[in-house]
mmCIF file of C-alpha atoms and ligand atoms in Angstrom:
data_model
loop_
_atom_site.group_PDB
_atom_site.id
_atom_site.type_symbol
_atom_site.label_atom_id
_atom_site.label_comp_id
_atom_site.label_asym_id
_atom_site.label_seq_id
_atom_site.Cartn_x
_atom_site.Cartn_y
_atom_site.Cartn_z
ATOM 1 C CA MET A 4 -10.575 10.592 20.603
ATOM 2 C CA ARG A 5 -13.238 8.040 21.366
ATOM 3 C CA ALA A 6 -12.576 5.925 24.435
ATOM 4 C CA PHE A 7 -11.326 2.418 23.829
ATOM 5 C CA THR A 8 -10.261 -0.655 25.684
ATOM 6 C CA TYR A 9 -6.932 -2.361 25.023
ATOM 7 C CA GLU A 10 -5.424 -5.848 25.176
ATOM 8 C CA ARG A 11 -2.092 -7.401 24.257
ATOM 9 C CA ALA A 12 -2.663 -10.456 22.023
ATOM 10 C CA ALA A 13 -1.139 -13.639 23.328
ATOM 11 C CA SER A 14 -1.047 -15.447 20.035
ATOM 12 C CA VAL A 15 -1.877 -14.899 16.356
ATOM 13 C CA GLU A 16 -4.983 -17.051 16.665
ATOM 14 C CA ALA A 17 -6.165 -15.166 19.740
ATOM 15 C CA ALA A 18 -5.648 -11.813 17.977
ATOM 16 C CA ALA A 19 -7.672 -12.951 14.967
ATOM 17 C CA LYS A 20 -10.462 -14.253 17.132
ATOM 18 C CA ALA A 21 -10.510 -11.082 19.264
ATOM 19 C CA VAL A 22 -11.012 -8.864 16.219
ATOM 20 C CA ALA A 23 -13.410 -11.206 14.495
ATOM 21 C CA SER A 24 -15.712 -11.454 17.531
ATOM 22 C CA ASN A 25 -16.065 -7.675 18.021
ATOM 23 C CA THR A 26 -17.111 -5.487 15.053
ATOM 24 C CA GLU A 27 -15.642 -2.463 16.820
ATOM 25 C CA ALA A 28 -12.174 -3.973 17.451
ATOM 26 C CA LYS A 29 -9.000 -3.408 15.414
ATOM 27 C CA PHE A 30 -5.412 -4.642 15.399
ATOM 28 C CA ILE A 31 -2.805 -2.041 16.248
ATOM 29 C CA ALA A 32 0.875 -2.475 15.128
ATOM 30 C CA GLY A 33 3.074 0.612 14.721
ATOM 31 C CA GLY A 34 -0.068 2.776 15.153
ATOM 32 C CA THR A 35 1.310 5.443 12.793
ATOM 33 C CA ASN A 36 -1.810 5.392 10.589
ATOM 34 C CA LEU A 37 -4.441 4.056 12.908
ATOM 35 C CA LEU A 38 -3.840 6.454 15.780
ATOM 36 C CA ASP A 39 -3.930 9.489 13.461
ATOM 37 C CA LEU A 40 -7.250 8.312 12.055
ATOM 38 C CA MET A 41 -8.593 7.751 15.610
ATOM 39 C CA LYS A 42 -7.638 11.207 16.718
ATOM 40 C CA LEU A 43 -9.680 12.635 13.858
ATOM 41 C CA GLN A 44 -12.505 10.165 14.568
ATOM 42 C CA VAL A 45 -12.209 8.822 11.040
ATOM 43 C CA GLU A 46 -11.703 5.426 12.555
ATOM 44 C CA THR A 47 -13.538 4.810 15.872
ATOM 45 C CA PRO A 48 -12.649 1.389 17.223
ATOM 46 C CA THR A 49 -13.774 0.775 20.851
ATOM 47 C CA HIS A 50 -11.199 -1.990 21.366
ATOM 48 C CA LEU A 51 -7.589 -2.295 20.262
ATOM 49 C CA VAL A 52 -5.712 -5.596 19.988
ATOM 50 C CA ASP A 53 -1.969 -4.816 20.217
ATOM 51 C CA VAL A 54 -0.023 -7.333 18.161
ATOM 52 C CA ASN A 55 3.412 -6.022 18.807
ATOM 53 C CA GLY A 56 4.298 -8.795 21.240
ATOM 54 C CA LEU A 57 3.745 -11.583 18.768
ATOM 55 C CA GLY A 58 7.234 -11.912 17.398
ATOM 56 C CA LEU A 59 6.782 -11.923 13.597
ATOM 57 C CA ASP A 60 9.767 -9.552 13.297
ATOM 58 C CA GLU A 61 12.173 -11.826 11.375
ATOM 59 C CA ILE A 62 13.272 -11.847 7.794
ATOM 60 C CA GLN A 63 14.102 -15.409 6.679
ATOM 61 C CA SER A 64 15.050 -17.215 3.565
ATOM 62 C CA THR A 65 12.454 -19.550 2.067
ATOM 63 C CA PRO A 66 13.224 -23.054 0.646
ATOM 64 C CA GLU A 67 12.354 -21.641 -2.739
ATOM 65 C CA GLY A 68 15.173 -19.059 -2.561
ATOM 66 C CA GLY A 69 12.926 -16.133 -1.652
ATOM 67 C CA LEU A 70 12.338 -14.202 1.530
ATOM 68 C CA ARG A 71 9.636 -14.354 4.232
ATOM 69 C CA ILE A 72 9.190 -11.017 5.940
ATOM 70 C CA GLY A 73 7.419 -11.040 9.272
ATOM 71 C CA ALA A 74 4.340 -8.822 9.561
ATOM 72 C CA LEU A 75 5.950 -6.809 12.320
ATOM 73 C CA VAL A 76 9.279 -6.141 10.632
ATOM 74 C CA ARG A 77 9.684 -2.400 10.823
ATOM 75 C CA ASN A 78 10.158 -0.501 7.588
ATOM 76 C CA THR A 79 13.577 0.747 8.707
ATOM 77 C CA ASP A 80 14.831 -2.812 9.342
ATOM 78 C CA LEU A 81 13.397 -4.110 6.117
ATOM 79 C CA ALA A 82 15.046 -1.340 4.036
ATOM 80 C CA ALA A 83 18.380 -1.944 5.813
ATOM 81 C CA ASN A 84 18.418 -5.743 5.478
ATOM 82 C CA GLN A 85 21.465 -6.824 3.468
ATOM 83 C CA VAL A 86 19.550 -9.429 1.356
ATOM 84 C CA VAL A 87 16.841 -6.922 0.599
ATOM 85 C CA ARG A 88 19.318 -4.334 -0.426
ATOM 86 C CA ARG A 89 21.234 -6.829 -2.631
ATOM 87 C CA ASP A 90 18.422 -8.812 -4.251
ATOM 88 C CA TYR A 91 15.321 -6.703 -3.861
ATOM 89 C CA GLY A 92 16.732 -3.166 -4.225
ATOM 90 C CA LEU A 93 13.401 -1.936 -5.535
ATOM 91 C CA LEU A 94 11.791 -2.721 -2.165
ATOM 92 C CA ALA A 95 14.544 -1.019 -0.141
ATOM 93 C CA ARG A 96 14.270 2.090 -2.348
ATOM 94 C CA ALA A 97 10.481 2.257 -2.182
ATOM 95 C CA LEU A 98 10.566 1.977 1.617
ATOM 96 C CA LEU A 99 13.198 4.750 1.970
ATOM 97 C CA ALA A 100 11.039 7.002 -0.309
ATOM 98 C CA GLY A 101 8.201 6.777 2.222
ATOM 99 C CA ALA A 102 7.375 8.854 5.236
ATOM 100 C CA SER A 103 10.282 9.814 7.541
ATOM 101 C CA GLY A 104 12.947 8.043 9.567
ATOM 102 C CA GLN A 105 10.959 8.228 12.748
ATOM 103 C CA LEU A 106 7.816 6.905 11.105
ATOM 104 C CA ARG A 107 9.706 4.066 9.368
ATOM 105 C CA ASN A 108 11.153 3.062 12.749
ATOM 106 C CA LYS A 109 7.593 2.325 13.977
ATOM 107 C CA ALA A 110 5.755 1.381 10.812
ATOM 108 C CA THR A 111 5.396 -2.350 10.119
ATOM 109 C CA THR A 112 5.204 -4.402 6.916
ATOM 110 C CA ALA A 113 1.571 -5.406 7.473
ATOM 111 C CA GLY A 114 0.474 -1.965 8.633
ATOM 112 C CA ASN A 115 2.141 -0.325 5.612
ATOM 113 C CA LEU A 116 0.139 -2.557 3.226
ATOM 114 C CA LEU A 117 -3.019 -1.566 5.069
ATOM 115 C CA GLN A 118 -2.494 2.179 5.343
ATOM 116 C CA ARG A 119 -5.624 4.046 4.253
ATOM 117 C CA THR A 120 -6.037 6.597 1.477
ATOM 118 C CA ARG A 121 -4.870 10.214 1.818
ATOM 119 C CA CYS A 122 -7.912 11.614 0.017
ATOM 120 C CA PRO A 123 -8.490 14.913 1.907
ATOM 121 C CA TYR A 124 -12.204 14.341 2.220
ATOM 122 C CA PHE A 125 -11.637 10.932 3.892
ATOM 123 C CA TYR A 126 -9.950 12.824 6.690
ATOM 124 C CA ASP A 127 -12.617 15.552 6.886
ATOM 125 C CA THR A 128 -15.500 14.200 8.868
ATOM 126 C CA ASN A 129 -17.717 17.173 7.916
ATOM 127 C CA GLN A 130 -17.667 16.023 4.291
ATOM 128 C CA PRO A 131 -19.467 13.136 2.641
ATOM 129 C CA CYS A 132 -17.192 10.204 1.888
ATOM 130 C CA ASN A 133 -18.273 6.775 0.773
ATOM 131 C CA LYS A 134 -15.135 5.176 1.988
ATOM 132 C CA ARG A 135 -15.479 6.528 5.541
ATOM 133 C CA GLN A 136 -19.306 6.415 5.647
ATOM 134 C CA PRO A 137 -20.784 4.163 2.988
ATOM 135 C CA GLY A 138 -23.659 5.700 1.068
ATOM 136 C CA SER A 139 -22.877 9.268 2.040
ATOM 137 C CA GLY A 140 -21.446 10.313 -1.328
ATOM 138 C CA CYS A 141 -18.084 11.190 -2.723
ATOM 139 C CA SER A 142 -16.868 14.763 -2.170
ATOM 140 C CA ALA A 143 -13.901 14.340 -4.430
ATOM 141 C CA ILE A 144 -15.919 13.780 -7.567
ATOM 142 C CA GLY A 145 -16.511 17.325 -8.678
ATOM 143 C CA GLY A 146 -14.291 18.535 -5.773
ATOM 144 C CA ILE A 147 -10.561 18.649 -5.304
ATOM 145 C CA SER A 148 -9.102 15.664 -7.105
ATOM 146 C CA ARG A 149 -5.598 16.767 -8.059
ATOM 147 C CA GLN A 150 -3.989 13.944 -6.025
ATOM 148 C CA LEU A 151 -6.535 11.271 -6.746
ATOM 149 C CA ALA A 152 -6.949 8.286 -9.103
ATOM 150 C CA VAL A 153 -6.938 8.387 -12.883
ATOM 151 C CA VAL A 154 -7.553 4.680 -13.410
ATOM 152 C CA GLY A 155 -9.333 1.853 -11.558
ATOM 153 C CA ALA A 156 -11.684 4.233 -9.735
ATOM 154 C CA SER A 157 -15.492 4.091 -9.721
ATOM 155 C CA ASP A 158 -18.471 6.450 -9.445
ATOM 156 C CA ALA A 159 -18.413 5.812 -5.653
ATOM 157 C CA CYS A 160 -14.735 6.640 -4.983
ATOM 158 C CA ILE A 161 -11.676 7.928 -6.798
ATOM 159 C CA ALA A 162 -9.160 7.552 -3.978
ATOM 160 C CA THR A 163 -5.646 6.171 -4.460
ATOM 161 C CA HIS A 164 -3.619 3.681 -2.458
ATOM 162 C CA PRO A 165 -1.086 6.102 -0.972
ATOM 163 C CA GLY A 166 1.825 3.712 -0.166
ATOM 164 C CA ASP A 167 5.286 3.247 -1.694
ATOM 165 C CA MET A 168 6.178 -0.236 -0.348
ATOM 166 C CA ALA A 169 3.137 -1.871 -1.948
ATOM 167 C CA ILE A 170 4.248 -0.684 -5.395
ATOM 168 C CA ALA A 171 7.525 -2.567 -4.980
ATOM 169 C CA MET A 172 5.757 -5.624 -3.609
ATOM 170 C CA ARG A 173 3.435 -5.664 -6.662
ATOM 171 C CA ALA A 174 6.381 -5.489 -9.087
ATOM 172 C CA LEU A 175 8.121 -8.312 -7.149
ATOM 173 C CA ASP A 176 5.025 -10.548 -7.047
ATOM 174 C CA ALA A 177 4.863 -10.742 -3.255
ATOM 175 C CA VAL A 178 2.364 -13.053 -1.495
ATOM 176 C CA VAL A 179 0.573 -11.954 1.685
ATOM 177 C CA GLU A 180 0.230 -14.776 4.229
ATOM 178 C CA THR A 181 -2.588 -14.640 6.758
ATOM 179 C CA VAL A 182 -4.349 -16.508 9.517
ATOM 180 C CA LYS A 183 -8.127 -16.411 9.566
ATOM 181 C CA PRO A 184 -10.238 -16.325 12.716
ATOM 182 C CA ASP A 185 -11.053 -20.058 12.343
ATOM 183 C CA GLY A 186 -7.286 -20.702 12.460
ATOM 184 C CA SER A 187 -6.922 -21.617 8.730
ATOM 185 C CA ARG A 188 -4.051 -20.203 6.738
ATOM 186 C CA ASN A 189 -4.355 -18.199 3.564
ATOM 187 C CA ALA A 190 -1.899 -16.915 0.950
ATOM 188 C CA ILE A 191 -2.998 -13.959 -1.150
ATOM 189 C CA PRO A 192 -1.015 -12.821 -4.213
ATOM 190 C CA ILE A 193 -0.445 -9.119 -3.880
ATOM 191 C CA ALA A 194 -2.131 -8.596 -7.262
ATOM 192 C CA ASN A 195 -5.419 -9.724 -5.577
ATOM 193 C CA PHE A 196 -4.847 -8.135 -2.164
ATOM 194 C CA HIS A 197 -6.011 -4.510 -2.710
ATOM 195 C CA ARG A 198 -9.579 -4.187 -4.014
ATOM 196 C CA LEU A 199 -10.856 -1.780 -6.638
ATOM 197 C CA PRO A 200 -13.654 0.355 -5.025
ATOM 198 C CA GLY A 201 -16.616 -0.564 -7.185
ATOM 199 C CA ASP A 202 -19.692 0.290 -5.174
ATOM 200 C CA GLU A 203 -18.076 -0.801 -1.876
ATOM 201 C CA PRO A 204 -15.099 1.580 -1.385
ATOM 202 C CA GLN A 205 -15.147 1.032 2.377
ATOM 203 C CA PHE A 206 -13.263 -2.205 1.760
ATOM 204 C CA ASP A 207 -9.598 -1.556 0.765
ATOM 205 C CA THR A 208 -8.524 -5.157 0.678
ATOM 206 C CA VAL A 209 -9.903 -8.705 0.351
ATOM 207 C CA LEU A 210 -9.101 -9.492 4.068
ATOM 208 C CA GLU A 211 -11.968 -10.837 6.062
ATOM 209 C CA ARG A 212 -12.876 -9.327 9.444
ATOM 210 C CA GLY A 213 -10.246 -10.558 11.900
ATOM 211 C CA GLU A 214 -7.982 -12.064 9.212
ATOM 212 C CA PHE A 215 -4.438 -11.333 10.444
ATOM 213 C CA ILE A 216 -1.354 -10.859 8.270
ATOM 214 C CA THR A 217 1.531 -12.987 9.564
ATOM 215 C CA SER A 218 4.099 -12.401 6.793
ATOM 216 C CA VAL A 219 4.777 -11.318 3.267
ATOM 217 C CA VAL A 220 6.777 -13.676 1.026
ATOM 218 C CA LEU A 221 8.989 -12.568 -1.894
ATOM 219 C CA PRO A 222 9.749 -15.091 -4.644
ATOM 220 C CA ALA A 223 13.323 -15.827 -5.595
ATOM 221 C CA PRO A 224 15.172 -12.745 -6.916
ATOM 222 C CA ILE A 225 14.790 -11.900 -10.610
ATOM 223 C CA GLY A 226 17.945 -9.886 -11.154
ATOM 224 C CA GLY A 227 17.779 -6.788 -13.324
ATOM 225 C CA LYS A 228 18.130 -3.107 -12.371
ATOM 226 C CA HIS A 229 15.817 -2.101 -9.506
ATOM 227 C CA ILE A 230 14.563 1.459 -9.704
ATOM 228 C CA TYR A 231 11.968 3.380 -7.667
ATOM 229 C CA ARG A 232 11.160 6.885 -8.876
ATOM 230 C CA LYS A 233 8.719 8.951 -6.789
ATOM 231 C CA VAL A 234 7.369 12.283 -8.070
ATOM 232 C CA ARG A 235 5.824 14.430 -5.330
ATOM 233 C CA ASP A 236 5.194 18.027 -4.353
ATOM 234 C CA ARG A 237 8.053 18.136 -1.879
ATOM 235 C CA ALA A 238 11.397 16.391 -2.039
ATOM 236 C CA SER A 239 10.666 14.393 1.140
ATOM 237 C CA TYR A 240 7.899 13.556 3.565
ATOM 238 C CA ALA A 241 5.157 13.680 0.931
ATOM 239 C CA PHE A 242 3.014 11.034 -0.733
ATOM 240 C CA ALA A 243 3.502 10.234 -4.451
ATOM 241 C CA LEU A 244 1.658 12.078 -7.171
ATOM 242 C CA VAL A 245 3.081 9.340 -9.424
ATOM 243 C CA SER A 246 5.666 6.684 -8.551
ATOM 244 C CA VAL A 247 7.150 3.999 -10.731
ATOM 245 C CA GLY A 248 8.696 0.826 -9.396
ATOM 246 C CA ALA A 249 10.561 -1.094 -12.016
ATOM 247 C CA VAL A 250 12.894 -4.003 -12.555
ATOM 248 C CA ILE A 251 14.507 -3.692 -15.954
ATOM 249 C CA GLN A 252 16.639 -6.494 -17.500
ATOM 250 C CA PRO A 253 19.665 -5.899 -19.718
ATOM 251 C CA ASP A 254 17.589 -6.681 -22.837
ATOM 252 C CA GLY A 255 15.094 -3.891 -21.980
ATOM 253 C CA THR A 256 12.332 -6.219 -20.873
ATOM 254 C CA GLY A 257 11.092 -5.899 -17.346
ATOM 255 C CA ARG A 258 8.331 -5.225 -14.835
ATOM 256 C CA VAL A 259 6.735 -1.928 -13.911
ATOM 257 C CA ALA A 260 4.158 -1.066 -11.215
ATOM 258 C CA VAL A 261 2.836 2.470 -10.791
ATOM 259 C CA GLY A 262 1.707 4.240 -7.619
ATOM 260 C CA GLY A 263 -0.312 7.394 -6.955
ATOM 261 C CA ILE A 264 -2.695 6.771 -9.764
ATOM 262 C CA ALA A 265 -5.107 4.038 -8.728
ATOM 263 C CA PRO A 266 -6.837 2.520 -5.715
ATOM 264 C CA ARG A 267 -4.185 -0.223 -5.748
ATOM 265 C CA PRO A 268 -0.647 -0.624 -7.091
ATOM 266 C CA TRP A 269 -1.190 -0.418 -10.819
ATOM 267 C CA ARG A 270 0.480 -3.102 -12.900
ATOM 268 C CA VAL A 271 -0.700 -4.355 -16.276
ATOM 269 C CA GLU A 272 1.450 -7.278 -17.434
ATOM 270 C CA ALA A 273 0.446 -6.678 -21.098
ATOM 271 C CA ALA A 274 1.788 -3.156 -20.890
ATOM 272 C CA GLU A 275 5.111 -4.391 -19.525
ATOM 273 C CA ALA A 276 5.639 -6.374 -22.697
ATOM 274 C CA LEU A 277 5.920 -2.963 -24.450
ATOM 275 C CA LEU A 278 8.811 -1.715 -22.244
ATOM 276 C CA PRO A 279 11.375 -2.367 -25.012
ATOM 277 C CA LYS A 280 9.284 -0.154 -27.389
ATOM 278 C CA GLY A 281 9.596 2.752 -24.883
ATOM 279 C CA ALA A 282 7.712 4.818 -22.349
ATOM 280 C CA ARG A 283 4.941 6.072 -24.649
ATOM 281 C CA ALA A 284 3.695 2.626 -25.723
ATOM 282 C CA THR A 285 4.035 1.271 -22.182
ATOM 283 C CA ALA A 286 2.191 4.183 -20.585
ATOM 284 C CA ALA A 287 -0.546 4.138 -23.150
ATOM 285 C CA ALA A 288 -1.251 0.497 -22.466
ATOM 286 C CA LEU A 289 -1.027 0.952 -18.726
ATOM 287 C CA LEU A 290 -3.517 3.777 -18.849
ATOM 288 C CA ALA A 291 -5.808 2.503 -21.598
ATOM 289 C CA ASP A 292 -8.783 2.660 -19.210
ATOM 290 C CA ALA A 293 -7.855 5.938 -17.623
ATOM 291 C CA ARG A 294 -10.688 8.367 -16.715
ATOM 292 C CA PRO A 295 -8.804 11.399 -15.338
ATOM 293 C CA THR A 296 -10.521 14.511 -13.991
ATOM 294 C CA GLU A 297 -9.697 18.006 -15.208
ATOM 295 C CA GLN A 298 -7.507 18.460 -12.113
ATOM 296 C CA ASN A 299 -5.499 15.190 -12.367
ATOM 297 C CA ARG A 300 -5.150 14.861 -16.133
ATOM 298 C CA TYR A 301 -1.500 15.852 -15.675
ATOM 299 C CA LYS A 302 -0.831 12.425 -14.180
ATOM 300 C CA VAL A 303 -1.363 10.702 -17.526
ATOM 301 C CA ASP A 304 1.639 12.661 -18.962
ATOM 302 C CA LEU A 305 3.589 12.303 -15.735
ATOM 303 C CA VAL A 306 3.285 8.484 -15.816
ATOM 304 C CA GLU A 307 4.803 8.401 -19.336
ATOM 305 C CA ARG A 308 7.601 10.805 -18.416
ATOM 306 C CA THR A 309 8.428 8.935 -15.196
ATOM 307 C CA ILE A 310 8.564 5.583 -17.009
ATOM 308 C CA GLY A 311 10.799 7.283 -19.611
ATOM 309 C CA ALA A 312 13.117 8.483 -16.909
ATOM 310 C CA VAL A 313 13.282 4.998 -15.393
ATOM 311 C CA ILE A 314 14.089 3.444 -18.752
ATOM 312 C CA THR A 315 16.854 5.999 -19.290
ATOM 313 C CA GLU A 316 18.245 5.356 -15.802
ATOM 314 C CA ALA A 317 18.209 1.577 -16.413
ATOM 315 C CA ARG A 318 20.238 2.023 -19.671
ATOM 316 C CA GLY A 319 22.797 3.850 -17.562
HETATM 317 C C1 FAD B 120 3.197 12.084 8.239
HETATM 318 C C2 FAD B 120 3.177 10.770 7.543
HETATM 319 C C3 FAD B 120 3.778 10.606 6.293
HETATM 320 C C4 FAD B 120 3.708 9.404 5.660
HETATM 321 N N1 FAD B 120 4.292 9.329 4.415
HETATM 322 C C5 FAD B 120 4.260 8.106 3.760
HETATM 323 C C6 FAD B 120 4.865 7.929 2.490
HETATM 324 O O1 FAD B 120 5.379 8.868 1.925
HETATM 325 N N2 FAD B 120 4.756 6.713 1.886
HETATM 326 C C7 FAD B 120 4.164 5.680 2.501
HETATM 327 O O2 FAD B 120 4.120 4.576 1.931
HETATM 328 N N3 FAD B 120 3.616 5.790 3.698
HETATM 329 C C8 FAD B 120 3.681 6.961 4.333
HETATM 330 N N4 FAD B 120 3.048 7.101 5.542
HETATM 331 C C9 FAD B 120 2.219 6.008 6.084
HETATM 332 C C10 FAD B 120 3.028 4.984 6.895
HETATM 333 O O3 FAD B 120 3.877 4.248 6.029
HETATM 334 C C11 FAD B 120 2.021 4.076 7.549
HETATM 335 O O4 FAD B 120 1.356 4.841 8.555
HETATM 336 C C12 FAD B 120 2.627 2.859 8.176
HETATM 337 O O5 FAD B 120 3.233 2.066 7.230
HETATM 338 C C13 FAD B 120 1.540 2.080 8.844
HETATM 339 O O6 FAD B 120 2.110 0.939 9.564
HETATM 340 P P1 FAD B 120 1.779 0.758 11.119
HETATM 341 O O7 FAD B 120 2.447 -0.487 11.565
HETATM 342 O O8 FAD B 120 2.009 1.944 11.911
HETATM 343 O O9 FAD B 120 0.202 0.505 10.998
HETATM 344 P P2 FAD B 120 -0.959 0.745 12.059
HETATM 345 O O10 FAD B 120 -1.243 2.221 12.069
HETATM 346 O O11 FAD B 120 -0.665 0.125 13.374
HETATM 347 O O12 FAD B 120 -2.138 -0.074 11.332
HETATM 348 C C14 FAD B 120 -2.592 0.229 10.098
HETATM 349 C C15 FAD B 120 -3.756 -0.696 9.746
HETATM 350 O O13 FAD B 120 -3.219 -2.063 9.606
HETATM 351 C C16 FAD B 120 -3.999 -2.928 10.519
HETATM 352 N N5 FAD B 120 -2.966 -3.936 10.881
HETATM 353 C C17 FAD B 120 -1.780 -3.729 11.419
HETATM 354 N N6 FAD B 120 -1.057 -4.893 11.476
HETATM 355 C C18 FAD B 120 -1.899 -5.891 10.980
HETATM 356 C C19 FAD B 120 -1.761 -7.244 10.770
HETATM 357 N N7 FAD B 120 -0.607 -7.938 11.071
HETATM 358 N N8 FAD B 120 -2.757 -7.971 10.220
HETATM 359 C C20 FAD B 120 -3.923 -7.323 9.860
HETATM 360 N N9 FAD B 120 -4.086 -6.013 10.048
HETATM 361 C C21 FAD B 120 -3.135 -5.269 10.574
HETATM 362 C C22 FAD B 120 -4.446 -2.023 11.621
HETATM 363 O O14 FAD B 120 -5.654 -2.594 12.252
HETATM 364 C C23 FAD B 120 -4.810 -0.768 10.888
HETATM 365 O O15 FAD B 120 -6.062 -0.872 10.275
HETATM 366 C C24 FAD B 120 3.105 8.282 6.244
HETATM 367 C C25 FAD B 120 2.500 8.404 7.515
HETATM 368 C C26 FAD B 120 2.554 9.635 8.147
HETATM 369 C C27 FAD B 120 1.899 9.761 9.504
HETATM 370 S S1 SF4 B 121 -12.577 9.607 -3.304
HETATM 371 FE FE1 SF4 B 121 -13.121 7.994 -1.904
HETATM 372 S S2 SF4 B 121 -12.041 8.564 -0.027
HETATM 373 FE FE2 SF4 B 121 -12.251 10.405 -1.279
HETATM 374 S S3 SF4 B 121 -14.171 11.437 -0.768
HETATM 375 FE FE3 SF4 B 121 -14.561 10.072 -2.477
HETATM 376 S S4 SF4 B 121 -15.288 8.188 -1.413
HETATM 377 FE FE4 SF4 B 121 -14.157 9.377 0.097
#
């Protein structure tokens, strides 16, 4: 691991300034993703700004009837929160489908949103990878792509967003609240938070350098049946090949966001309108722009089948 210096941030504003003023600095929260990447020298910050002492670990009601989740709320605590379990069951289920108990005890809400791809070439510093080293090439195109994106990718990168929690956040229309290094506040709808790779796959999100996530806000509950179905190679402790997060209303309408298939949580509102017509129509509209590889073509069928299973489960 490359040597680094370390400081504990005294305030949100100081943390944002510290990272903005040093191109080699990074925030560290639970460290469950960043430290792994540092050990492999995929990420090589020379300075870490520890944000764990900043509070930001509360879950509070908003005046609009929603929920404000502090950036440092641990995944375990968020999944166990009584209001989350009652009104945002999709979020609790998605969290519990991710990682392991030990990891969830450390992993934070902000860090989870910002976890980096699990493309195998991103982790292998002997291989070209545009996301790790811009301009070096993409080893996955023409290489091993079984786990990678079928939609939303580019000629520069076909990696997926690997997380579970963000899929639920997308279906629930969460908003990410931040503080910028100049002290101004920003609110980013989750739909705009993760970027498509285009020709700059090194940027996963729209956050500016030093922009610090303070909380994530959920709008008022929308009722319905909350279902998260994750298809993976092992029954636990594995990332999604395909996951479907859905809120289905009694009349068969609803929301659906899909994970494991795109560089960001994949939700197409026009496709949702087809939910009452069934899984085939919905999946076809969701994946209208799909460009699968030979190795990951199976995901196109898997999305349809997983949405079908979710619709069946919702009907009881
Ligand atoms: C073996 C293993 C299996 C896993 N399986 C799954 C899985 O099945 N599903 C799943 O969803 N996840 C899985 N994960 C990923 C895990 O969920 C993430 O590592 C975790 O959520 C990251 O949170 P953290 O607080 O530890 O982030 P950190 O590692 O501390 O930080 C991650 C990134 O976020 C930045 N950051 C942190 N806080 C802030 C902030 N407030 N503002 C701005 N930037 C910030 C950091 O600078 C860093 O770039 C797995 C991880 C491991 C190691
Ligand atoms: S898909 Fe993206 S992360 Fe994977 S090798 Fe290509 S550029 Fe790197």
